[in-house]
Amino acid sequence: MSLDGTYDAGNIFAKILRGEMPAVRVYEDEHVLAFMDVFPQAKGHTLVIPKHSTARNFLEEAPEIVGPLMLGVQRVAKAVRAALKPDGLVITQFNGAPAGQTVYHLHFHIIPRWEGVPLGRHAEGMADMQELKGLAEQISAMIS
Ligand code: AMP
């Protein structure tokens, strides 16, 4: 999928938002939902998505949604840091398949990094659900 196209309401994140698919939820407010990435590139890999959006990518997002969305990303990133004490954090977002995008509902990745621990491959290797739930609880407890 290129940068141009039509939003597909059947995408996996839209289904999670509608409660049609499960997710290991971390945080939710009026504007955003955060949940654990099930194919994490690192321990604590968390996704943040806008709730009221039909933007496939960042370029398509309505300006009034960008502000609350980025505040949500920052809030969750701070909680990831507080919970897991990483040495660094990658916050990233892909636009279009050539850039690495695989799900076409706008989302941001928050990926903790530790010195000497290599990054896992993107969207590969499913996580243990119990471990994800434990991480989600730890992060959720640090939301402020
Ligand atoms: P992107 O490649 O930027 O579109 O990222 C999509 C991300 O969604 C990948 O990191 C996947 O591991 C993740 N992902 C796909 N399906 C699910 C799901 N059902 N629950 C949580 N994360 C998912």
PDB file of N, CA, C and O and ligand atoms in Angstrom, residues 12-13 16 21-23 35-41 45 47 93-94 100-104 107 109 122-124, ligand 1:
ATOM      1  N   ILE A  12      -7.054  -4.237  11.537  1.00  0.00           N
ATOM      2  CA  ILE A  12      -6.997  -4.879  12.866  1.00  0.00           C
ATOM      3  C   ILE A  12      -7.129  -3.878  14.019  1.00  0.00           C
ATOM      4  O   ILE A  12      -7.759  -4.158  15.030  1.00  0.00           O
ATOM      5  N   PHE A  13      -6.573  -2.688  13.855  1.00  0.00           N
ATOM      6  CA  PHE A  13      -6.649  -1.717  14.958  1.00  0.00           C
ATOM      7  C   PHE A  13      -8.065  -1.133  15.083  1.00  0.00           C
ATOM      8  O   PHE A  13      -8.537  -0.860  16.192  1.00  0.00           O
ATOM      9  N   ILE A  16      -9.867  -3.660  17.022  1.00  0.00           N
ATOM     10  CA  ILE A  16      -9.536  -3.555  18.458  1.00  0.00           C
ATOM     11  C   ILE A  16     -10.323  -2.398  19.071  1.00  0.00           C
ATOM     12  O   ILE A  16     -10.905  -2.534  20.151  1.00  0.00           O
ATOM     13  N   MET A  21     -11.737  -7.380  18.385  1.00  0.00           N
ATOM     14  CA  MET A  21     -10.504  -8.168  18.516  1.00  0.00           C
ATOM     15  C   MET A  21      -9.889  -7.850  19.871  1.00  0.00           C
ATOM     16  O   MET A  21      -9.968  -6.709  20.333  1.00  0.00           O
ATOM     17  N   PRO A  22      -9.267  -8.851  20.514  1.00  0.00           N
ATOM     18  CA  PRO A  22      -8.662  -8.587  21.818  1.00  0.00           C
ATOM     19  C   PRO A  22      -7.378  -7.784  21.690  1.00  0.00           C
ATOM     20  O   PRO A  22      -6.736  -7.783  20.636  1.00  0.00           O
ATOM     21  N   ALA A  23      -7.037  -7.098  22.756  1.00  0.00           N
ATOM     22  CA  ALA A  23      -5.751  -6.406  22.832  1.00  0.00           C
ATOM     23  C   ALA A  23      -5.363  -6.338  24.297  1.00  0.00           C
ATOM     24  O   ALA A  23      -6.229  -6.327  25.175  1.00  0.00           O
ATOM     25  N   PHE A  35      -1.879  -0.035  23.653  1.00  0.00           N
ATOM     26  CA  PHE A  35      -1.895  -1.473  23.928  1.00  0.00           C
ATOM     27  C   PHE A  35      -0.552  -2.071  23.538  1.00  0.00           C
ATOM     28  O   PHE A  35       0.228  -1.462  22.798  1.00  0.00           O
ATOM     29  N   MET A  36      -0.305  -3.281  24.054  1.00  0.00           N
ATOM     30  CA  MET A  36       0.978  -3.926  23.798  1.00  0.00           C
ATOM     31  C   MET A  36       1.032  -4.460  22.369  1.00  0.00           C
ATOM     32  O   MET A  36       0.061  -5.048  21.877  1.00  0.00           O
ATOM     33  N   ASP A  37       2.183  -4.276  21.729  1.00  0.00           N
ATOM     34  CA  ASP A  37       2.418  -4.882  20.413  1.00  0.00           C
ATOM     35  C   ASP A  37       2.600  -6.385  20.614  1.00  0.00           C
ATOM     36  O   ASP A  37       3.394  -6.810  21.440  1.00  0.00           O
ATOM     37  N   VAL A  38       1.834  -7.187  19.884  1.00  0.00           N
ATOM     38  CA  VAL A  38       1.912  -8.644  20.093  1.00  0.00           C
ATOM     39  C   VAL A  38       3.119  -9.284  19.409  1.00  0.00           C
ATOM     40  O   VAL A  38       3.422 -10.444  19.666  1.00  0.00           O
ATOM     41  N   PHE A  39       3.783  -8.529  18.550  1.00  0.00           N
ATOM     42  CA  PHE A  39       5.037  -9.006  17.942  1.00  0.00           C
ATOM     43  C   PHE A  39       6.138  -8.014  18.330  1.00  0.00           C
ATOM     44  O   PHE A  39       6.670  -7.285  17.475  1.00  0.00           O
ATOM     45  N   PRO A  40       6.467  -7.957  19.623  1.00  0.00           N
ATOM     46  CA  PRO A  40       7.314  -6.851  20.102  1.00  0.00           C
ATOM     47  C   PRO A  40       8.747  -6.927  19.587  1.00  0.00           C
ATOM     48  O   PRO A  40       9.325  -8.006  19.474  1.00  0.00           O
ATOM     49  N   GLN A  41       9.285  -5.745  19.314  1.00  0.00           N
ATOM     50  CA  GLN A  41      10.693  -5.658  18.924  1.00  0.00           C
ATOM     51  C   GLN A  41      11.588  -5.560  20.153  1.00  0.00           C
ATOM     52  O   GLN A  41      12.806  -5.699  20.044  1.00  0.00           O
ATOM     53  N   HIS A  45       7.301  -3.057  24.190  1.00  0.00           N
ATOM     54  CA  HIS A  45       6.909  -2.397  22.925  1.00  0.00           C
ATOM     55  C   HIS A  45       5.397  -2.108  22.962  1.00  0.00           C
ATOM     56  O   HIS A  45       4.576  -3.005  23.023  1.00  0.00           O
ATOM     57  N   LEU A  47       1.988   0.315  21.535  1.00  0.00           N
ATOM     58  CA  LEU A  47       1.427   1.086  20.416  1.00  0.00           C
ATOM     59  C   LEU A  47       0.414   2.090  20.941  1.00  0.00           C
ATOM     60  O   LEU A  47      -0.327   1.789  21.876  1.00  0.00           O
ATOM     61  N   GLN A  93       7.072   5.724  13.722  1.00  0.00           N
ATOM     62  CA  GLN A  93       5.776   5.685  13.040  1.00  0.00           C
ATOM     63  C   GLN A  93       6.072   5.549  11.564  1.00  0.00           C
ATOM     64  O   GLN A  93       6.912   6.268  11.029  1.00  0.00           O
ATOM     65  N   PHE A  94       5.424   4.610  10.876  1.00  0.00           N
ATOM     66  CA  PHE A  94       5.725   4.317   9.471  1.00  0.00           C
ATOM     67  C   PHE A  94       4.569   4.756   8.565  1.00  0.00           C
ATOM     68  O   PHE A  94       3.400   4.536   8.900  1.00  0.00           O
ATOM     69  N   GLY A 100       7.683   0.508   5.758  1.00  0.00           N
ATOM     70  CA  GLY A 100       7.570  -0.514   6.794  1.00  0.00           C
ATOM     71  C   GLY A 100       6.196  -0.632   7.412  1.00  0.00           C
ATOM     72  O   GLY A 100       5.998  -1.425   8.336  1.00  0.00           O
ATOM     73  N   GLN A 101       5.224   0.138   6.926  1.00  0.00           N
ATOM     74  CA  GLN A 101       3.880   0.078   7.527  1.00  0.00           C
ATOM     75  C   GLN A 101       3.157  -1.198   7.121  1.00  0.00           C
ATOM     76  O   GLN A 101       3.189  -1.603   5.951  1.00  0.00           O
ATOM     77  N   THR A 102       2.519  -1.837   8.095  1.00  0.00           N
ATOM     78  CA  THR A 102       1.760  -3.060   7.812  1.00  0.00           C
ATOM     79  C   THR A 102       0.297  -2.960   8.235  1.00  0.00           C
ATOM     80  O   THR A 102      -0.536  -3.730   7.769  1.00  0.00           O
ATOM     81  N   VAL A 103      -0.016  -2.037   9.151  1.00  0.00           N
ATOM     82  CA  VAL A 103      -1.403  -1.836   9.582  1.00  0.00           C
ATOM     83  C   VAL A 103      -1.787  -0.395   9.259  1.00  0.00           C
ATOM     84  O   VAL A 103      -1.069   0.539   9.648  1.00  0.00           O
ATOM     85  N   TYR A 104      -2.929  -0.242   8.581  1.00  0.00           N
ATOM     86  CA  TYR A 104      -3.267   1.070   8.016  1.00  0.00           C
ATOM     87  C   TYR A 104      -4.326   1.824   8.820  1.00  0.00           C
ATOM     88  O   TYR A 104      -5.338   2.272   8.283  1.00  0.00           O
ATOM     89  N   HIS A 107      -0.662   4.818  13.827  1.00  0.00           N
ATOM     90  CA  HIS A 107      -0.187   4.366  15.137  1.00  0.00           C
ATOM     91  C   HIS A 107       1.261   4.768  15.350  1.00  0.00           C
ATOM     92  O   HIS A 107       2.023   4.896  14.397  1.00  0.00           O
ATOM     93  N   HIS A 109       4.762   3.696  17.583  1.00  0.00           N
ATOM     94  CA  HIS A 109       5.449   2.658  18.337  1.00  0.00           C
ATOM     95  C   HIS A 109       6.279   3.320  19.433  1.00  0.00           C
ATOM     96  O   HIS A 109       6.998   4.297  19.170  1.00  0.00           O
ATOM     97  N   HIS A 122      11.025  -6.314  13.057  1.00  0.00           N
ATOM     98  CA  HIS A 122       9.712  -5.687  13.022  1.00  0.00           C
ATOM     99  C   HIS A 122       8.631  -6.733  12.738  1.00  0.00           C
ATOM    100  O   HIS A 122       8.732  -7.476  11.772  1.00  0.00           O
ATOM    101  N   ALA A 123       7.570  -6.759  13.595  1.00  0.00           N
ATOM    102  CA  ALA A 123       6.400  -7.618  13.389  1.00  0.00           C
ATOM    103  C   ALA A 123       6.771  -9.093  13.218  1.00  0.00           C
ATOM    104  O   ALA A 123       6.266  -9.772  12.332  1.00  0.00           O
ATOM    105  N   GLU A 124       7.675  -9.591  14.062  1.00  0.00           N
ATOM    106  CA  GLU A 124       8.079 -10.994  13.965  1.00  0.00           C
ATOM    107  C   GLU A 124       8.164 -11.603  15.360  1.00  0.00           C
ATOM    108  O   GLU A 124       8.675 -10.985  16.280  1.00  0.00           O
TER     109      GLU A 124
HETATM  110  P1  AMP B   1       3.449  -1.045  11.341  1.00  0.00           P
HETATM  111  O1  AMP B   1       4.317  -2.026  10.651  1.00  0.00           O
HETATM  112  O2  AMP B   1       4.112   0.239  11.700  1.00  0.00           O
HETATM  113  O3  AMP B   1       2.166  -0.865  10.578  1.00  0.00           O
HETATM  114  O4  AMP B   1       3.142  -1.679  12.737  1.00  0.00           O
HETATM  115  C1  AMP B   1       2.091  -2.534  12.990  1.00  0.00           C
HETATM  116  C2  AMP B   1       2.405  -3.158  14.306  1.00  0.00           C
HETATM  117  O5  AMP B   1       1.236  -3.779  14.774  1.00  0.00           O
HETATM  118  C3  AMP B   1       3.493  -4.243  14.242  1.00  0.00           C
HETATM  119  O6  AMP B   1       4.543  -3.895  15.132  1.00  0.00           O
HETATM  120  C4  AMP B   1       2.771  -5.504  14.673  1.00  0.00           C
HETATM  121  O7  AMP B   1       3.586  -6.308  15.466  1.00  0.00           O
HETATM  122  C5  AMP B   1       1.592  -4.950  15.446  1.00  0.00           C
HETATM  123  N1  AMP B   1       0.399  -5.759  15.476  1.00  0.00           N
HETATM  124  C6  AMP B   1      -0.206  -6.407  14.448  1.00  0.00           C
HETATM  125  N2  AMP B   1      -1.340  -7.001  14.862  1.00  0.00           N
HETATM  126  C7  AMP B   1      -1.474  -6.702  16.177  1.00  0.00           C
HETATM  127  C8  AMP B   1      -2.446  -7.020  17.174  1.00  0.00           C
HETATM  128  N3  AMP B   1      -3.514  -7.765  16.909  1.00  0.00           N
HETATM  129  N4  AMP B   1      -2.254  -6.541  18.428  1.00  0.00           N
HETATM  130  C9  AMP B   1      -1.166  -5.794  18.726  1.00  0.00           C
HETATM  131  N5  AMP B   1      -0.213  -5.466  17.821  1.00  0.00           N
HETATM  132  C10 AMP B   1      -0.368  -5.916  16.573  1.00  0.00           C
END
